[in-house]
CSV table of N, CA and C in Angstrom, one decimal:
chain,number,residue,atom,x,y,z
A,623,MET,N,-50.0,53.7,9.6
A,623,MET,CA,-50.4,53.2,8.3
A,623,MET,C,-49.2,52.6,7.6
A,624,LYS,N,-49.3,51.4,7.1
A,624,LYS,CA,-48.2,50.7,6.4
A,624,LYS,C,-48.2,51.2,5.0
A,625,LYS,N,-47.0,51.3,4.4
A,625,LYS,CA,-46.8,51.7,3.0
A,625,LYS,C,-46.9,50.4,2.2
A,626,PHE,N,-47.8,50.3,1.3
A,626,PHE,CA,-48.0,49.1,0.5
A,626,PHE,C,-48.4,49.4,-0.9
A,627,PHE,N,-48.5,48.3,-1.7
A,627,PHE,CA,-49.1,48.3,-3.0
A,627,PHE,C,-49.8,47.0,-3.2
A,628,ILE,N,-50.7,47.0,-4.2
A,628,ILE,CA,-51.5,45.8,-4.5
A,628,ILE,C,-50.9,45.3,-5.8
A,629,LEU,N,-50.6,44.0,-5.7
A,629,LEU,CA,-50.1,43.2,-6.8
A,629,LEU,C,-51.3,42.4,-7.3
A,630,THR,N,-51.7,42.5,-8.6
A,630,THR,CA,-52.9,41.8,-9.0
A,630,THR,C,-52.9,41.5,-10.5
A,631,ASN,N,-53.7,40.5,-10.8
A,631,ASN,CA,-54.0,40.2,-12.2
A,631,ASN,C,-55.5,40.3,-12.4
A,632,ASN,N,-56.2,40.9,-11.5
A,632,ASN,CA,-57.6,41.1,-11.5
A,632,ASN,C,-58.0,42.5,-12.0
A,633,PRO,N,-58.6,42.7,-13.2
A,633,PRO,CA,-58.9,44.0,-13.6
A,633,PRO,C,-59.9,44.7,-12.7
A,634,MET,N,-60.8,44.0,-12.0
A,634,MET,CA,-61.7,44.6,-11.1
A,634,MET,C,-61.1,45.2,-9.9
A,635,VAL,N,-60.1,44.5,-9.4
A,635,VAL,CA,-59.3,45.1,-8.3
A,635,VAL,C,-58.5,46.3,-8.7
A,636,ARG,N,-57.9,46.2,-9.9
A,636,ARG,CA,-57.2,47.3,-10.4
A,636,ARG,C,-58.1,48.6,-10.6
A,637,ASP,N,-59.2,48.3,-11.2
A,637,ASP,CA,-60.1,49.5,-11.4
A,637,ASP,C,-60.7,50.0,-10.1
A,638,ARG,N,-60.9,49.2,-9.1
A,638,ARG,CA,-61.5,49.7,-7.8
A,638,ARG,C,-60.5,50.5,-7.0
A,639,TYR,N,-59.2,50.1,-7.1
A,639,TYR,CA,-58.2,50.7,-6.1
A,639,TYR,C,-57.2,51.6,-6.7
A,640,TYR,N,-57.1,51.7,-8.0
A,640,TYR,CA,-55.9,52.5,-8.6
A,640,TYR,C,-55.9,54.0,-8.2
A,641,LYS,N,-57.1,54.5,-7.9
A,641,LYS,CA,-57.1,56.0,-7.5
A,641,LYS,C,-56.7,56.2,-6.0
A,642,GLU,N,-56.9,55.1,-5.2
A,642,GLU,CA,-56.5,55.2,-3.8
A,642,GLU,C,-55.1,54.7,-3.4
A,643,PHE,N,-54.7,53.7,-4.1
A,643,PHE,CA,-53.4,53.0,-3.8
A,643,PHE,C,-52.6,52.8,-5.0
A,644,GLU,N,-51.4,52.5,-4.8
A,644,GLU,CA,-50.5,52.0,-5.9
A,644,GLU,C,-51.0,50.6,-6.2
A,645,VAL,N,-51.3,50.3,-7.5
A,645,VAL,CA,-51.7,49.0,-8.0
A,645,VAL,C,-50.7,48.6,-9.1
A,646,GLN,N,-50.1,47.5,-9.0
A,646,GLN,CA,-49.3,46.9,-10.0
A,646,GLN,C,-50.1,45.8,-10.6
A,647,TYR,N,-50.6,46.0,-11.9
A,647,TYR,CA,-51.4,45.0,-12.6
A,647,TYR,C,-50.6,44.3,-13.6
A,648,PHE,N,-50.7,43.0,-13.7
A,648,PHE,CA,-50.1,42.2,-14.7
A,648,PHE,C,-51.1,41.3,-15.3
A,649,SER,N,-51.1,41.2,-16.6
A,649,SER,CA,-52.0,40.3,-17.3
A,649,SER,C,-51.4,38.9,-17.4
A,650,VAL,N,-51.4,38.2,-16.3
A,650,VAL,CA,-50.8,36.9,-16.2
A,650,VAL,C,-51.7,35.9,-15.4
A,651,ASP,N,-51.4,34.7,-15.4
A,651,ASP,CA,-52.2,33.7,-14.6
A,651,ASP,C,-51.9,33.8,-13.2
A,652,LEU,N,-52.6,33.0,-12.4
A,652,LEU,CA,-52.4,33.1,-10.9
A,652,LEU,C,-50.9,32.7,-10.5
A,653,LEU,N,-50.3,31.7,-11.2
A,653,LEU,CA,-49.0,31.4,-10.9
A,653,LEU,C,-48.0,32.5,-11.2
A,654,GLY,N,-48.3,33.2,-12.3
A,654,GLY,CA,-47.5,34.4,-12.7
A,654,GLY,C,-47.5,35.5,-11.6
A,655,ILE,N,-48.7,35.7,-11.0
A,655,ILE,CA,-48.8,36.7,-9.9
A,655,ILE,C,-47.9,36.3,-8.7
A,656,LEU,N,-48.0,35.0,-8.4
A,656,LEU,CA,-47.2,34.5,-7.2
A,656,LEU,C,-45.7,34.6,-7.5
A,657,LYS,N,-45.3,34.4,-8.7
A,657,LYS,CA,-43.9,34.6,-9.1
A,657,LYS,C,-43.5,36.0,-9.0
A,658,TYR,N,-44.4,36.9,-9.5
A,658,TYR,CA,-44.1,38.4,-9.3
A,658,TYR,C,-43.9,38.7,-7.9
A,659,ALA,N,-44.8,38.2,-7.0
A,659,ALA,CA,-44.7,38.5,-5.6
A,659,ALA,C,-43.3,38.0,-5.0
A,660,ARG,N,-42.9,36.8,-5.5
A,660,ARG,CA,-41.6,36.3,-5.1
A,660,ARG,C,-40.5,37.2,-5.5
A,661,ASP,N,-40.6,37.7,-6.7
A,661,ASP,CA,-39.5,38.6,-7.2
A,661,ASP,C,-39.5,39.9,-6.3
A,662,LYS,N,-40.6,40.4,-6.0
A,662,LYS,CA,-40.7,41.6,-5.1
A,662,LYS,C,-40.1,41.3,-3.7
A,663,ILE,N,-40.4,40.1,-3.2
A,663,ILE,CA,-39.8,39.7,-1.9
A,663,ILE,C,-38.3,39.7,-1.9
A,664,HIS,N,-37.7,39.2,-3.0
A,664,HIS,CA,-36.3,39.2,-3.2
A,664,HIS,C,-35.7,40.6,-3.3
A,665,LEU,N,-36.6,41.6,-3.6
A,665,LEU,CA,-36.1,43.0,-3.6
A,665,LEU,C,-36.3,43.7,-2.3
A,666,GLY,N,-36.8,43.0,-1.3
A,666,GLY,CA,-37.0,43.5,0.0
A,666,GLY,C,-38.4,43.8,0.5
A,667,TYR,N,-39.4,43.5,-0.4
A,667,TYR,CA,-40.8,43.7,0.0
A,667,TYR,C,-41.3,42.6,0.9
A,668,LYS,N,-42.4,42.8,1.6
A,668,LYS,CA,-42.9,41.8,2.5
A,668,LYS,C,-44.4,41.5,2.1
A,669,LEU,N,-44.8,40.3,2.4
A,669,LEU,CA,-46.2,40.0,2.2
A,669,LEU,C,-47.1,40.7,3.2
A,670,GLY,N,-48.2,41.4,2.7
A,670,GLY,CA,-49.1,42.0,3.6
A,670,GLY,C,-50.3,41.1,3.8
A,671,THR,N,-50.6,40.3,2.8
A,671,THR,CA,-51.7,39.3,2.8
A,671,THR,C,-51.1,38.0,2.4
A,672,HIS,N,-51.7,36.9,2.8
A,672,HIS,CA,-51.3,35.6,2.4
A,672,HIS,C,-51.6,35.3,1.0
A,673,PRO,N,-50.7,34.8,0.2
A,673,PRO,CA,-50.9,34.7,-1.3
A,673,PRO,C,-52.0,33.6,-1.6
A,674,LEU,N,-52.3,32.8,-0.7
A,674,LEU,CA,-53.4,31.8,-1.0
A,674,LEU,C,-54.6,32.0,0.0
A,675,SER,N,-54.9,33.2,0.2
A,675,SER,CA,-56.0,33.5,1.1
A,675,SER,C,-57.3,33.1,0.5
A,676,GLY,N,-58.3,32.9,1.3
A,676,GLY,CA,-59.6,32.5,0.8
A,676,GLY,C,-59.7,31.0,0.6
A,677,SER,N,-60.9,30.6,0.3
A,677,SER,CA,-61.2,29.1,0.3
A,677,SER,C,-61.2,28.6,-1.2
A,678,VAL,N,-60.9,29.5,-2.1
A,678,VAL,CA,-60.8,29.1,-3.5
A,678,VAL,C,-59.4,28.5,-3.8
A,679,LYS,N,-59.4,27.3,-4.3
A,679,LYS,CA,-58.1,26.6,-4.6
A,679,LYS,C,-57.4,27.3,-5.8
A,680,PRO,N,-56.1,27.2,-5.9
A,680,PRO,CA,-55.4,27.8,-7.1
A,680,PRO,C,-55.9,27.3,-8.4
A,681,ASN,N,-56.4,26.1,-8.5
A,681,ASN,CA,-56.8,25.6,-9.8
A,681,ASN,C,-58.3,25.9,-10.1
A,682,GLU,N,-58.9,26.7,-9.2
A,682,GLU,CA,-60.3,27.0,-9.3
A,682,GLU,C,-60.6,28.5,-9.7
A,683,THR,N,-59.5,29.3,-9.8
A,683,THR,CA,-59.7,30.7,-10.1
A,683,THR,C,-58.4,31.2,-10.9
A,684,PRO,N,-58.6,32.0,-11.8
A,684,PRO,CA,-57.4,32.6,-12.5
A,684,PRO,C,-56.9,33.9,-11.8
A,685,TYR,N,-57.6,34.4,-10.8
A,685,TYR,CA,-57.3,35.7,-10.3
A,685,TYR,C,-56.7,35.6,-8.9
A,686,LYS,N,-55.8,36.5,-8.6
A,686,LYS,CA,-55.2,36.7,-7.3
A,686,LYS,C,-54.6,38.1,-7.1
A,687,SER,N,-55.0,38.6,-6.0
A,687,SER,CA,-54.5,39.9,-5.6
A,687,SER,C,-53.8,39.8,-4.2
A,688,ILE,N,-52.6,40.4,-4.1
A,688,ILE,CA,-51.8,40.3,-2.9
A,688,ILE,C,-51.3,41.7,-2.5
A,689,ILE,N,-51.4,42.0,-1.2
A,689,ILE,CA,-50.9,43.2,-0.7
A,689,ILE,C,-49.4,43.0,-0.4
A,690,MET,N,-48.6,43.9,-0.9
A,690,MET,CA,-47.1,43.8,-0.7
A,690,MET,C,-46.7,45.1,0.1
A,691,CYS,N,-46.1,44.9,1.2
A,691,CYS,CA,-45.6,46.0,2.0
A,691,CYS,C,-44.1,46.4,1.7
A,692,TYR,N,-43.8,47.6,1.8
A,692,TYR,CA,-42.5,48.1,1.5
A,692,TYR,C,-41.6,47.6,2.7
A,693,GLY,N,-40.4,47.2,2.4
A,693,GLY,CA,-39.4,46.8,3.4
A,693,GLY,C,-38.0,47.2,2.9
A,694,ASP,N,-37.1,46.9,3.7
A,694,ASP,CA,-35.7,47.3,3.4
A,694,ASP,C,-34.7,46.1,3.4
A,695,ALA,N,-35.2,44.9,3.6
A,695,ALA,CA,-34.3,43.7,3.6
A,695,ALA,C,-35.1,42.5,3.2
A,696,LEU,N,-34.5,41.5,2.9
A,696,LEU,CA,-35.1,40.2,2.5
A,696,LEU,C,-35.9,39.7,3.8
A,697,ASP,N,-37.2,39.5,3.7
A,697,ASP,CA,-38.0,39.0,4.8
A,697,ASP,C,-38.1,37.4,4.6
A,698,LEU,N,-37.4,36.7,5.4
A,698,LEU,CA,-37.4,35.2,5.2
A,698,LEU,C,-38.8,34.6,5.5
A,699,ASP,N,-39.6,35.2,6.3
A,699,ASP,CA,-40.9,34.6,6.5
A,699,ASP,C,-41.7,34.8,5.2
A,700,SER,N,-41.7,35.9,4.6
A,700,SER,CA,-42.4,36.2,3.4
A,700,SER,C,-41.9,35.3,2.3
A,701,LEU,N,-40.6,35.1,2.2
A,701,LEU,CA,-40.0,34.2,1.2
A,701,LEU,C,-40.5,32.8,1.4
A,702,SER,N,-40.5,32.3,2.6
A,702,SER,CA,-40.9,30.9,2.9
A,702,SER,C,-42.4,30.8,2.5
A,703,ILE,N,-43.2,31.7,2.8
A,703,ILE,CA,-44.7,31.7,2.5
A,703,ILE,C,-44.9,31.7,1.0
A,704,ILE,N,-44.2,32.5,0.3
A,704,ILE,CA,-44.4,32.6,-1.2
A,704,ILE,C,-43.9,31.4,-1.9
A,705,GLU,N,-42.8,30.9,-1.4
A,705,GLU,CA,-42.2,29.6,-2.1
A,705,GLU,C,-43.2,28.5,-1.8
A,706,ASN,N,-43.7,28.3,-0.6
A,706,ASN,CA,-44.7,27.3,-0.3
A,706,ASN,C,-45.9,27.5,-1.1
A,707,SER,N,-46.4,28.7,-1.3
A,707,SER,CA,-47.6,29.0,-2.0
A,707,SER,C,-47.4,28.6,-3.5
A,708,ILE,N,-46.2,28.9,-4.0
A,708,ILE,CA,-46.0,28.6,-5.4
A,708,ILE,C,-46.0,27.1,-5.6
A,709,MET,N,-45.3,26.3,-4.7
A,709,MET,CA,-45.3,24.9,-4.8
A,709,MET,C,-46.7,24.3,-4.6
A,710,THR,N,-47.6,24.9,-3.8
A,710,THR,CA,-48.9,24.4,-3.6
A,710,THR,C,-49.7,24.7,-4.9
A,711,ALA,N,-49.6,25.9,-5.5
A,711,ALA,CA,-50.3,26.2,-6.7
A,711,ALA,C,-49.9,25.3,-7.8
A,712,GLU,N,-48.6,25.0,-7.9
A,712,GLU,CA,-48.1,24.1,-9.0
A,712,GLU,C,-48.6,22.7,-8.8
A,713,LYS,N,-48.8,22.3,-7.5
A,713,LYS,CA,-49.3,20.9,-7.3
A,713,LYS,C,-50.8,20.9,-7.7
A,714,PHE,N,-51.5,21.9,-7.5
A,714,PHE,CA,-53.0,21.9,-7.9
A,714,PHE,C,-53.1,22.0,-9.4
A,715,LEU,N,-52.2,22.7,-10.0
A,715,LEU,CA,-52.3,22.9,-11.5
A,715,LEU,C,-51.6,21.8,-12.3
A,716,LYS,N,-50.8,21.0,-11.7
A,716,LYS,CA,-50.0,20.0,-12.4
A,716,LYS,C,-50.9,19.1,-13.2
A,717,GLY,N,-50.6,19.0,-14.5
A,717,GLY,CA,-51.3,18.0,-15.3
A,717,GLY,C,-52.7,18.4,-15.7
A,718,LYS,N,-53.1,19.6,-15.3
A,718,LYS,CA,-54.5,20.0,-15.6
A,718,LYS,C,-54.5,21.0,-16.7
A,719,ARG,N,-55.4,20.8,-17.6
A,719,ARG,CA,-55.6,21.8,-18.7
A,719,ARG,C,-56.2,23.1,-18.1
A,720,PRO,N,-55.8,24.2,-18.7
A,720,PRO,CA,-56.4,25.4,-18.2
A,720,PRO,C,-57.9,25.4,-18.5
A,721,CYS,N,-58.7,25.8,-17.6
A,721,CYS,CA,-60.1,25.9,-17.8
A,721,CYS,C,-60.5,27.1,-18.7
A,722,LYS,N,-61.5,26.9,-19.5
A,722,LYS,CA,-62.0,28.0,-20.4
A,722,LYS,C,-63.3,28.4,-19.8
A,723,TRP,N,-63.3,29.4,-18.9
A,723,TRP,CA,-64.5,29.8,-18.3
A,723,TRP,C,-65.2,30.9,-19.2
A,724,ASN,N,-66.5,31.0,-19.1
A,724,ASN,CA,-67.2,32.1,-19.8
A,724,ASN,C,-67.0,33.4,-19.1
A,725,GLU,N,-67.4,34.5,-19.7
A,725,GLU,CA,-67.3,35.8,-19.1
A,725,GLU,C,-68.0,36.0,-17.8
A,726,SER,N,-69.2,35.3,-17.7
A,726,SER,CA,-69.9,35.4,-16.4
A,726,SER,C,-69.2,34.8,-15.3
A,727,VAL,N,-68.6,33.6,-15.5
A,727,VAL,CA,-67.8,32.9,-14.5
A,727,VAL,C,-66.6,33.7,-14.1
A,728,LEU,N,-65.9,34.2,-15.1
A,728,LEU,CA,-64.7,35.0,-14.9
A,728,LEU,C,-65.0,36.3,-14.0
A,729,LYS,N,-66.2,36.9,-14.3
A,729,LYS,CA,-66.6,38.0,-13.5
A,729,LYS,C,-66.8,37.6,-12.1
A,730,ASP,N,-67.5,36.5,-11.9
A,730,ASP,CA,-67.7,36.0,-10.5
A,730,ASP,C,-66.4,35.8,-9.8
A,731,PHE,N,-65.4,35.2,-10.4
A,731,PHE,CA,-64.0,35.0,-9.8
A,731,PHE,C,-63.4,36.4,-9.5
A,732,GLN,N,-63.6,37.3,-10.3
A,732,GLN,CA,-63.1,38.7,-10.1
A,732,GLN,C,-63.7,39.3,-8.8
A,733,ILE,N,-65.0,39.1,-8.7
A,733,ILE,CA,-65.7,39.6,-7.5
A,733,ILE,C,-65.3,38.9,-6.3
A,734,ILE,N,-65.0,37.6,-6.3
A,734,ILE,CA,-64.5,36.9,-5.1
A,734,ILE,C,-63.2,37.5,-4.7
A,735,ASP,N,-62.3,37.6,-5.6
A,735,ASP,CA,-60.9,38.2,-5.3
A,735,ASP,C,-61.0,39.6,-4.8
A,736,LEU,N,-61.9,40.4,-5.4
A,736,LEU,CA,-62.1,41.8,-5.0
A,736,LEU,C,-62.6,41.8,-3.5
A,737,SER,N,-63.6,40.9,-3.2
A,737,SER,CA,-64.1,40.9,-1.9
A,737,SER,C,-63.0,40.5,-0.9
A,738,LEU,N,-62.1,39.6,-1.2
A,738,LEU,CA,-61.0,39.3,-0.3
A,738,LEU,C,-60.1,40.5,-0.1
A,739,MET,N,-59.9,41.2,-1.2
A,739,MET,CA,-59.0,42.4,-1.1
A,739,MET,C,-59.7,43.5,-0.2
A,740,ASN,N,-61.0,43.7,-0.4
A,740,ASN,CA,-61.8,44.7,0.4
A,740,ASN,C,-61.6,44.4,1.8
A,741,SER,N,-61.8,43.1,2.2
A,741,SER,CA,-61.7,42.7,3.6
A,741,SER,C,-60.3,42.9,4.1
A,742,ALA,N,-59.3,42.5,3.4
A,742,ALA,CA,-57.9,42.7,3.8
A,742,ALA,C,-57.6,44.2,4.1
A,743,ILE,N,-58.0,45.0,3.2
A,743,ILE,CA,-57.7,46.5,3.4
A,743,ILE,C,-58.5,47.0,4.6
A,744,LYS,N,-59.7,46.6,4.7
A,744,LYS,CA,-60.6,47.1,5.9
A,744,LYS,C,-60.0,46.6,7.2
A,745,ASP,N,-59.8,45.3,7.3
A,745,ASP,CA,-59.4,44.6,8.5
A,745,ASP,C,-58.0,45.0,9.0
A,746,ASN,N,-57.1,45.2,8.0
A,746,ASN,CA,-55.7,45.6,8.4
A,746,ASN,C,-55.4,47.0,8.4
A,747,LEU,N,-56.4,47.8,8.1
A,747,LEU,CA,-56.3,49.3,8.1
A,747,LEU,C,-55.1,49.8,7.3
A,748,PHE,N,-54.9,49.2,6.1
A,748,PHE,CA,-53.8,49.6,5.3
A,748,PHE,C,-54.1,51.0,4.8
């Protein structure tokens, strides 16, 4: 079993997993979560899940949850993936006004992100 924590801006993921696993919740946008993940990688953590997993584009959802595994050195693969993910997200978000979704749509986005996290935990036996 890998030692890991969940990095998220999704309150539904936080509320679902905080009793079972370490959850680091931040009230930031999707790009903010990607940058937090990059900061953790610089501290020696590794990506446990791809930061742009799922078929929802970065400009189509405000929520993102990432599994981060404990490590003891800078993982260059994780660093490359997160840097490319940040550039991709910035490309999708460039020049676009932030969407103002209603609560029902935001809840749907939370459910999608939670579903991706449920699958990642189940499939990877974290």
